[in-house]
Tab-separated table of C-alpha atoms and ligand atoms in Angstrom:
chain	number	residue	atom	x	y	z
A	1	UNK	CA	79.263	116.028	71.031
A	2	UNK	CA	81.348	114.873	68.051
A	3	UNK	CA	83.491	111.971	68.737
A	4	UNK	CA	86.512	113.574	67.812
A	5	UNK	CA	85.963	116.162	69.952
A	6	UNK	CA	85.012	114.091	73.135
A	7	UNK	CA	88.144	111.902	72.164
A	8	UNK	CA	90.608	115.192	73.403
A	9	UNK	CA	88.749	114.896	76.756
A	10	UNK	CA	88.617	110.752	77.391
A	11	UNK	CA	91.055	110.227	79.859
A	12	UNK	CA	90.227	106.104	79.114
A	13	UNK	CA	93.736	104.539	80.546
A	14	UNK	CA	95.280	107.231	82.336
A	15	UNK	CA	95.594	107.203	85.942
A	16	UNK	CA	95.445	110.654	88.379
A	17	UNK	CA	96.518	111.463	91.671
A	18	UNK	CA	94.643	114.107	93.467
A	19	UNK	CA	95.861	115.364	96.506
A	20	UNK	CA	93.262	116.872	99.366
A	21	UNK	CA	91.209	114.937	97.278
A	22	UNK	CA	88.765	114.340	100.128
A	23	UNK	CA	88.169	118.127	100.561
A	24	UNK	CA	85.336	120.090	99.432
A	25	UNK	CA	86.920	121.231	95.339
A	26	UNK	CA	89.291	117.895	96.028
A	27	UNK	CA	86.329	115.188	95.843
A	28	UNK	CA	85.001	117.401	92.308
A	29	UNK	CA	88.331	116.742	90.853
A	30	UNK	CA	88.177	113.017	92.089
A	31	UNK	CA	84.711	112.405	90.236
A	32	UNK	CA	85.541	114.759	87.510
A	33	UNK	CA	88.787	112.713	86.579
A	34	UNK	CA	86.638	109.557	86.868
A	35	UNK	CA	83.787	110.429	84.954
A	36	UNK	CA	86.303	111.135	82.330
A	37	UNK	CA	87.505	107.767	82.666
A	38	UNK	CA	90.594	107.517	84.932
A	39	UNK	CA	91.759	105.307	87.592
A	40	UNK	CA	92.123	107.871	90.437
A	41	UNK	CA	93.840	107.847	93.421
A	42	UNK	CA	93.123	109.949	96.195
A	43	UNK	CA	95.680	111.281	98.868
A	44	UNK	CA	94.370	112.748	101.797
A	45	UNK	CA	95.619	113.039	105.491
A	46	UNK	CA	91.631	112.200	106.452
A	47	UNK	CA	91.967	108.426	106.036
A	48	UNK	CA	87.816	108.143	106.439
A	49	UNK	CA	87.140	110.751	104.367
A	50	UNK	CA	89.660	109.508	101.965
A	51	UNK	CA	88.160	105.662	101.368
A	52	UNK	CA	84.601	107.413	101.304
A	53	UNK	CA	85.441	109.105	98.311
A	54	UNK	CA	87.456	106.367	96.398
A	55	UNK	CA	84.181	104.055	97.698
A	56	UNK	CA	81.458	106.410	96.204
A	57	UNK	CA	83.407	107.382	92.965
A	58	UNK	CA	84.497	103.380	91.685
A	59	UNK	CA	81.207	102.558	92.382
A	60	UNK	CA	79.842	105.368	89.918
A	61	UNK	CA	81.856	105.827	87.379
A	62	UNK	CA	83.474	102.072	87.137
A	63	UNK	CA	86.982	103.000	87.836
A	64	UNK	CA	89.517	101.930	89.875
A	65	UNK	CA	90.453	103.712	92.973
A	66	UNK	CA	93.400	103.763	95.498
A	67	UNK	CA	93.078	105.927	98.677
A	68	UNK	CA	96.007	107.240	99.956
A	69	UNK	CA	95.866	108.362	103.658
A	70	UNK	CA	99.191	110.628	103.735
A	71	UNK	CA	100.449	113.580	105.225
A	72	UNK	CA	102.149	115.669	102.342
A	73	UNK	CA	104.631	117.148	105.091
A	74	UNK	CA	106.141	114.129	105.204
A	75	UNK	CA	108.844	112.710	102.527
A	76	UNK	CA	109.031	109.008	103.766
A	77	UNK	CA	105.005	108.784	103.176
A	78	UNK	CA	104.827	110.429	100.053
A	79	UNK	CA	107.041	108.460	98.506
A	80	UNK	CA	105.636	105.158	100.050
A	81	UNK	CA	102.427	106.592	97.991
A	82	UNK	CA	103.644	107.360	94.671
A	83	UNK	CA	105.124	103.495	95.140
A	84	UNK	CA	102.477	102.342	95.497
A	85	UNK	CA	100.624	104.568	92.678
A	86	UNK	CA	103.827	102.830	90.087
A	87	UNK	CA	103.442	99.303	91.659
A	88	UNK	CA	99.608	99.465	90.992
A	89	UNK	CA	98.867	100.952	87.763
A	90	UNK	CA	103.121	101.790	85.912
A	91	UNK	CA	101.979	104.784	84.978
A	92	UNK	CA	100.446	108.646	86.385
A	93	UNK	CA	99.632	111.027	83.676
A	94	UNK	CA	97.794	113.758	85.781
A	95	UNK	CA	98.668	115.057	89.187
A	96	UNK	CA	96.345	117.700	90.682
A	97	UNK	CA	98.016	119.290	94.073
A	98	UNK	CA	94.595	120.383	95.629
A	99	UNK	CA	95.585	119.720	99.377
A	100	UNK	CA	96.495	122.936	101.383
A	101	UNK	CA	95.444	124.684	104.601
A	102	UNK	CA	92.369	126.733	103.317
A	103	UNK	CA	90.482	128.313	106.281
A	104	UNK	CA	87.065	128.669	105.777
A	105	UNK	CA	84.316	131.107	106.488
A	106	UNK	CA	81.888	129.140	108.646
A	107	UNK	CA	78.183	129.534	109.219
A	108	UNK	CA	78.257	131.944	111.476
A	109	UNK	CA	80.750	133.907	109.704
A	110	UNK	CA	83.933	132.502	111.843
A	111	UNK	CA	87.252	132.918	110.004
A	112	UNK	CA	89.932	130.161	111.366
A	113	UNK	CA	93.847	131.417	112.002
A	114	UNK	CA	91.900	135.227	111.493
A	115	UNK	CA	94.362	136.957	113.575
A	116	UNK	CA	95.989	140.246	112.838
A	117	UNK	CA	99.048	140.131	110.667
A	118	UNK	CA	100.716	142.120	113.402
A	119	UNK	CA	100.006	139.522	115.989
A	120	UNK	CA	99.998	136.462	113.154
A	121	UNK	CA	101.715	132.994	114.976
A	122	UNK	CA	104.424	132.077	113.261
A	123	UNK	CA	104.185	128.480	114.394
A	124	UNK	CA	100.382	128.733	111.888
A	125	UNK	CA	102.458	130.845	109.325
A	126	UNK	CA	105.314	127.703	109.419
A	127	UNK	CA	102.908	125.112	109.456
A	128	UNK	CA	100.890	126.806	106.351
A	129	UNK	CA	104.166	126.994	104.187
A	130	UNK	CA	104.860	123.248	105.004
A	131	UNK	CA	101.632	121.815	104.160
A	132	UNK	CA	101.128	124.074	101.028
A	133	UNK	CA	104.175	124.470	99.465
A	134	UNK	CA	106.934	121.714	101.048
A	135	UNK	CA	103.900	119.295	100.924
A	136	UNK	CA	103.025	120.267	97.357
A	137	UNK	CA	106.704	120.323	96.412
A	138	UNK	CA	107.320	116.705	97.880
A	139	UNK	CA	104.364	115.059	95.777
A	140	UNK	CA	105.137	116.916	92.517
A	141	UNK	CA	108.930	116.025	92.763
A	142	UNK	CA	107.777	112.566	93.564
A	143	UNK	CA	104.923	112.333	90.406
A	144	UNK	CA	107.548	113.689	88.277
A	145	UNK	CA	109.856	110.645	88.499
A	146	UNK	CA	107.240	109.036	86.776
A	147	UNK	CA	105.752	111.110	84.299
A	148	UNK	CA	109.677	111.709	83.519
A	149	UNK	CA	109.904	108.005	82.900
A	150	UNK	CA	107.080	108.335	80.331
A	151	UNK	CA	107.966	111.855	78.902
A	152	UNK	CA	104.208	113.029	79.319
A	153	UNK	CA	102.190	114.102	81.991
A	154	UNK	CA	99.333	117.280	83.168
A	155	UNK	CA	100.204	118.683	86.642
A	156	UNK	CA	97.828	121.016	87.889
A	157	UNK	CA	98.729	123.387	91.116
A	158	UNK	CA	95.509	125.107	92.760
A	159	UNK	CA	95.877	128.471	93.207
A	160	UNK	CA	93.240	131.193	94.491
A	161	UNK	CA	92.194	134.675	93.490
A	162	UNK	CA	94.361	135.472	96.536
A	163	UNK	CA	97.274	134.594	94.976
A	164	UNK	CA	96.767	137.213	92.184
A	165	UNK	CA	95.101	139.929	94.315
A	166	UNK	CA	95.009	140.623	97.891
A	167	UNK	CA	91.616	139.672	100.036
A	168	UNK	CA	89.458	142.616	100.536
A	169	UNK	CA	89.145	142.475	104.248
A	170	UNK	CA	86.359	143.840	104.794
A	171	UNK	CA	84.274	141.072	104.082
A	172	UNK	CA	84.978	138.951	106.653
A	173	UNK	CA	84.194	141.921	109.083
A	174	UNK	CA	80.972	140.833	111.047
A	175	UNK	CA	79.424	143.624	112.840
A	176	UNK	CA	79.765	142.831	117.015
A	177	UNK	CA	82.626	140.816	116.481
A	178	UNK	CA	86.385	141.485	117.252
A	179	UNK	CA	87.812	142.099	113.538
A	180	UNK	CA	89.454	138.822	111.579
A	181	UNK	CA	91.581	138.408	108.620
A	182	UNK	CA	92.017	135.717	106.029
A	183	UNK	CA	95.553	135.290	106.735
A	184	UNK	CA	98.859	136.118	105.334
A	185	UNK	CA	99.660	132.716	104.489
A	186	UNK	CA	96.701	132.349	102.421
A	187	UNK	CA	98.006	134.861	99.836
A	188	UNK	CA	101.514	134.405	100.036
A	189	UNK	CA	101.396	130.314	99.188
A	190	UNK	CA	98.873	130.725	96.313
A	191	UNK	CA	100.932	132.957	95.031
A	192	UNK	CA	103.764	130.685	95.305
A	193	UNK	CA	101.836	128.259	93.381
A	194	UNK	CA	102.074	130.208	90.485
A	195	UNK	CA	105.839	130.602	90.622
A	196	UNK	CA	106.011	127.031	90.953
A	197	UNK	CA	103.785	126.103	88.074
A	198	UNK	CA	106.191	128.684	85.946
A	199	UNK	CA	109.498	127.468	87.261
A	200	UNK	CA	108.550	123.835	86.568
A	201	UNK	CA	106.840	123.894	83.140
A	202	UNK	CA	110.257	126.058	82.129
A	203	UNK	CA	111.993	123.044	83.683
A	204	UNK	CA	110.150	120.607	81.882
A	205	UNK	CA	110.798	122.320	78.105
A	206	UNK	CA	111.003	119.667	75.107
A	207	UNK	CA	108.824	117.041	77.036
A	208	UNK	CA	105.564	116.368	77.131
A	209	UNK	CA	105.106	117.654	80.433
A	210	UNK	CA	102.805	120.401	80.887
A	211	UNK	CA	102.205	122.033	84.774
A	212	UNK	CA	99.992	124.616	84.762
A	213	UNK	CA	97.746	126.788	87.165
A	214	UNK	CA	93.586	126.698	87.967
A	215	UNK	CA	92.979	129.688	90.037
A	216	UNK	CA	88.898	129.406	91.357
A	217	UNK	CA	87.180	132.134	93.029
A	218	UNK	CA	85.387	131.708	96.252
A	219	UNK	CA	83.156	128.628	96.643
A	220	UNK	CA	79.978	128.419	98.065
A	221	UNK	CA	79.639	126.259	100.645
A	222	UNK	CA	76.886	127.236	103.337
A	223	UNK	CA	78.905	130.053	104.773
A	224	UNK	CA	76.904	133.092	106.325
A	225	UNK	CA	74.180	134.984	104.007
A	226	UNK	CA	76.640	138.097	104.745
A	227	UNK	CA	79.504	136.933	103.994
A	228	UNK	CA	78.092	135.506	100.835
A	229	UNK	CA	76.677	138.823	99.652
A	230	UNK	CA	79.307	140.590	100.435
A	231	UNK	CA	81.471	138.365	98.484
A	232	UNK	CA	78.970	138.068	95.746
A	233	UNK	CA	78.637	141.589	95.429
A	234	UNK	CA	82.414	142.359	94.473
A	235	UNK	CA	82.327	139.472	91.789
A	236	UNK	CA	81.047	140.278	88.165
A	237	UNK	CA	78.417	137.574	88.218
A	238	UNK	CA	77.020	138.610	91.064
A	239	UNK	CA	77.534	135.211	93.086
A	240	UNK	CA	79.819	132.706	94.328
A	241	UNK	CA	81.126	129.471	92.726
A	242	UNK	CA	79.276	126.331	92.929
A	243	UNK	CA	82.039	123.728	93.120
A	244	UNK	CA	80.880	121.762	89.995
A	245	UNK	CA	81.477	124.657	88.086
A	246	UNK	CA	85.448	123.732	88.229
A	247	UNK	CA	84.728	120.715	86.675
A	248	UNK	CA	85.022	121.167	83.167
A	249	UNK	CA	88.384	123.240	83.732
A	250	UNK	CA	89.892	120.690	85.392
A	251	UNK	CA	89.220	118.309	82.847
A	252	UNK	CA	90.960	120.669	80.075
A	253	UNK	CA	94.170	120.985	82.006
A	254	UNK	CA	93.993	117.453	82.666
A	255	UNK	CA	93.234	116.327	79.454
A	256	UNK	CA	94.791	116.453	75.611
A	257	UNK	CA	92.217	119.138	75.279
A	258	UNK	CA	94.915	121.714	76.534
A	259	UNK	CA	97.819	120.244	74.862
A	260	UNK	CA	99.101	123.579	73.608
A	261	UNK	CA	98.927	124.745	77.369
A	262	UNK	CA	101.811	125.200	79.649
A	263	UNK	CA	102.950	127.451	82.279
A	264	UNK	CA	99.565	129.100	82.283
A	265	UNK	CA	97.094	130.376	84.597
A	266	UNK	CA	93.620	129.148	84.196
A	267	UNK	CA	91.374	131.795	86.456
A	268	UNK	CA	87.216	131.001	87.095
A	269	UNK	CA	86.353	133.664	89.811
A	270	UNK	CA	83.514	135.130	88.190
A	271	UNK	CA	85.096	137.761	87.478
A	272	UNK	CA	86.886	138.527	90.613
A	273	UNK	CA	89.756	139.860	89.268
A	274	UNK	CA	88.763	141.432	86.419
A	275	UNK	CA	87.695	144.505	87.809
B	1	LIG	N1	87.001	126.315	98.384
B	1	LIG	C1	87.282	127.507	97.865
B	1	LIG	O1	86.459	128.430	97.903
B	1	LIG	C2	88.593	127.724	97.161
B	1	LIG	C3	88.763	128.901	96.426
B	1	LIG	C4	89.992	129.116	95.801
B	1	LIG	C5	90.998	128.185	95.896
B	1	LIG	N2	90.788	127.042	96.622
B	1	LIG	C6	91.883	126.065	96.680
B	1	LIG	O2	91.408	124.847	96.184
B	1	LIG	C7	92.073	123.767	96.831
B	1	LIG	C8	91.031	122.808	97.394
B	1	LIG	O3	90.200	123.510	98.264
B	1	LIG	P1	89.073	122.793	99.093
B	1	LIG	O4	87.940	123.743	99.186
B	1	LIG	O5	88.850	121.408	98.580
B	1	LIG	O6	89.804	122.746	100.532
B	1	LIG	P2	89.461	121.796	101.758
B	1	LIG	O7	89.982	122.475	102.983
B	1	LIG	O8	88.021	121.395	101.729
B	1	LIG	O9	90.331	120.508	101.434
B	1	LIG	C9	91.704	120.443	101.621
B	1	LIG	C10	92.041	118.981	101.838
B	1	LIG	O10	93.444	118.882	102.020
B	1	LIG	C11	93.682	117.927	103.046
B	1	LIG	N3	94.970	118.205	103.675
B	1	LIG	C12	95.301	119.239	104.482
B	1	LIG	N4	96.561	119.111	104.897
B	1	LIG	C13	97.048	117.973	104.358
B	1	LIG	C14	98.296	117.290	104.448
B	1	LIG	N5	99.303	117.760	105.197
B	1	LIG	N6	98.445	116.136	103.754
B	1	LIG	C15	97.424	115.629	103.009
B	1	LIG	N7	96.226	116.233	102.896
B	1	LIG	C16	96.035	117.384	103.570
B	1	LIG	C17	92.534	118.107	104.029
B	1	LIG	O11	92.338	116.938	104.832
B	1	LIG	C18	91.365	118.398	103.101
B	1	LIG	O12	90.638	117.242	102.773
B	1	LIG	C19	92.957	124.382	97.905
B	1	LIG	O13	94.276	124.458	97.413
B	1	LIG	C20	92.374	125.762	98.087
B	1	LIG	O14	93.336	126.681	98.514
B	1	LIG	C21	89.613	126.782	97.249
């Protein structure tokens, strides 16, 4: 690649915050940021998990890494973090709100908080909107004292297919097996994300402050064969995501590569949605 192109990717002396960045897409934006060049921290409410990550990725790429352990619910912590993010480094150009309650499909084709919407707990459907949108909302108001400070910044809120259309249910049917549901909250907060990532890049006209959205399809990660082909089967490539294949997206949101982006919706689902 041509220097001058490479140059609108090199995120050389920037610093990110990824939260969930010990989860399964939030450990691919750790390393992607880092490969890229910048000093990462990661915020997740799995402390291990957490100081894993910042372990394996400073060692690779020759960064520096903070981990965070910090629940998102929770103001006082959150802004302990972003402290510490300033007192360490002055500066945060990219924020990436990964972290949310995501049930998975398991193995064996188990769907977590899969009850009926009828029936749905509304102690799970409070605790989903805290964690995924308060929580998100806390960290981003938070970043953006800082990036405010500097008049430039990239936030990037991770959406879902789900928050554009609605899940086909059917395919987490298993055939035996008392019916489940991805549930309601799923939808419903990714869609929120989108609002959000309109309301605040309107906000944040005649900075340098761009927020936009990166909505992935489903990713594959070891669930059961019939799940997957079912899932496959309704995308237009035929498959499911493998989670480095958010990498280079990530990197133009994050990056001066997408400096005439804001407010947008960046969607890699295979084609999900397109038909
Ligand atoms: N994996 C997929 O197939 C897929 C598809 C579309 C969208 N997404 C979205 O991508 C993002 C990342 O997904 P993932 O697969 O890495 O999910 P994941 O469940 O593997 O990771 C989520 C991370 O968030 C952390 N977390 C949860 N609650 C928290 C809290 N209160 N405070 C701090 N951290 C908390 C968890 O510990 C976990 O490490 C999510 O927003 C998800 O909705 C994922």
């Amino acid at each position: 690649m041509h220097p001058e192109l490479a140059r609108l990717f090199d995120l050389h002396g920037r610093v990110a915050l990824v939260t969930g960045g010990a989860g399964l897409l939030g450990e691919v934006f750790v390393q992607t940021l880092a490969a890229a060049g910048a000093n990462v921290a990661v915020l997740d409410l799995r402390e291990d998990a957490a100081a894993q990550v910042t372990r394996q990725v400073a060692q690779t790429y020759g960064v520096e890494t903070l981990p965070l352990p910090v629940d998102i619910t929770q103001p006082q912590q959150v802004h302990q973090a972003l402290e510490r993010i300033d007192r360490t480094w002055g500066r945060l150009d990219v924020l990436v709100n990964s972290a949310a309650l995501d049930p998975k499909v398991s193995a064996e084709g188990r769907v977590q908080a899969a009850g009926a919407f009828e029936d749905f707990p509304l102690d799970l459907w409070e605790q989903a909107l805290k964690v995924n949108l308060t929580g998100t909302f806390l960290v981003t108001q938070a970043a953006a004292r800082i990036m405010r400070r500097q008049g430039k910044g990239s936030i990037i809120n991770i959406a879902s297919t789900y928050g554009l259309v609605g899940p086909d249910q059917r395919i987490y049917q298993k055939p035996g097996q008392p019916p489940q549901y991805k549930p309601v909250y799923y939808s419903v907060t990714k869609a929120a994300m989108l609002g959000f990532t309109r309301y605040l890049a309107a906000y944040y006209a005649g900075t340098q402050i761009r927020v936009n959205a990166l909505t992935p399809g489903g990713v594959y990660n070891h669930q059961d064969p019939d799940f997957v082909e079912k899932y496959s089967a309704r995308t237009i490539l035929g498959r499911m995501a493998d989670k480095d294949e958010l990498r280079a997206a990530l990197l133009f949101l994050a990056s001066d590569a997408s400096s005439y982006m804001t407010g947008a919706n960046l969607v890699v689902d295979g084609g999900w949605t397109a038909w």
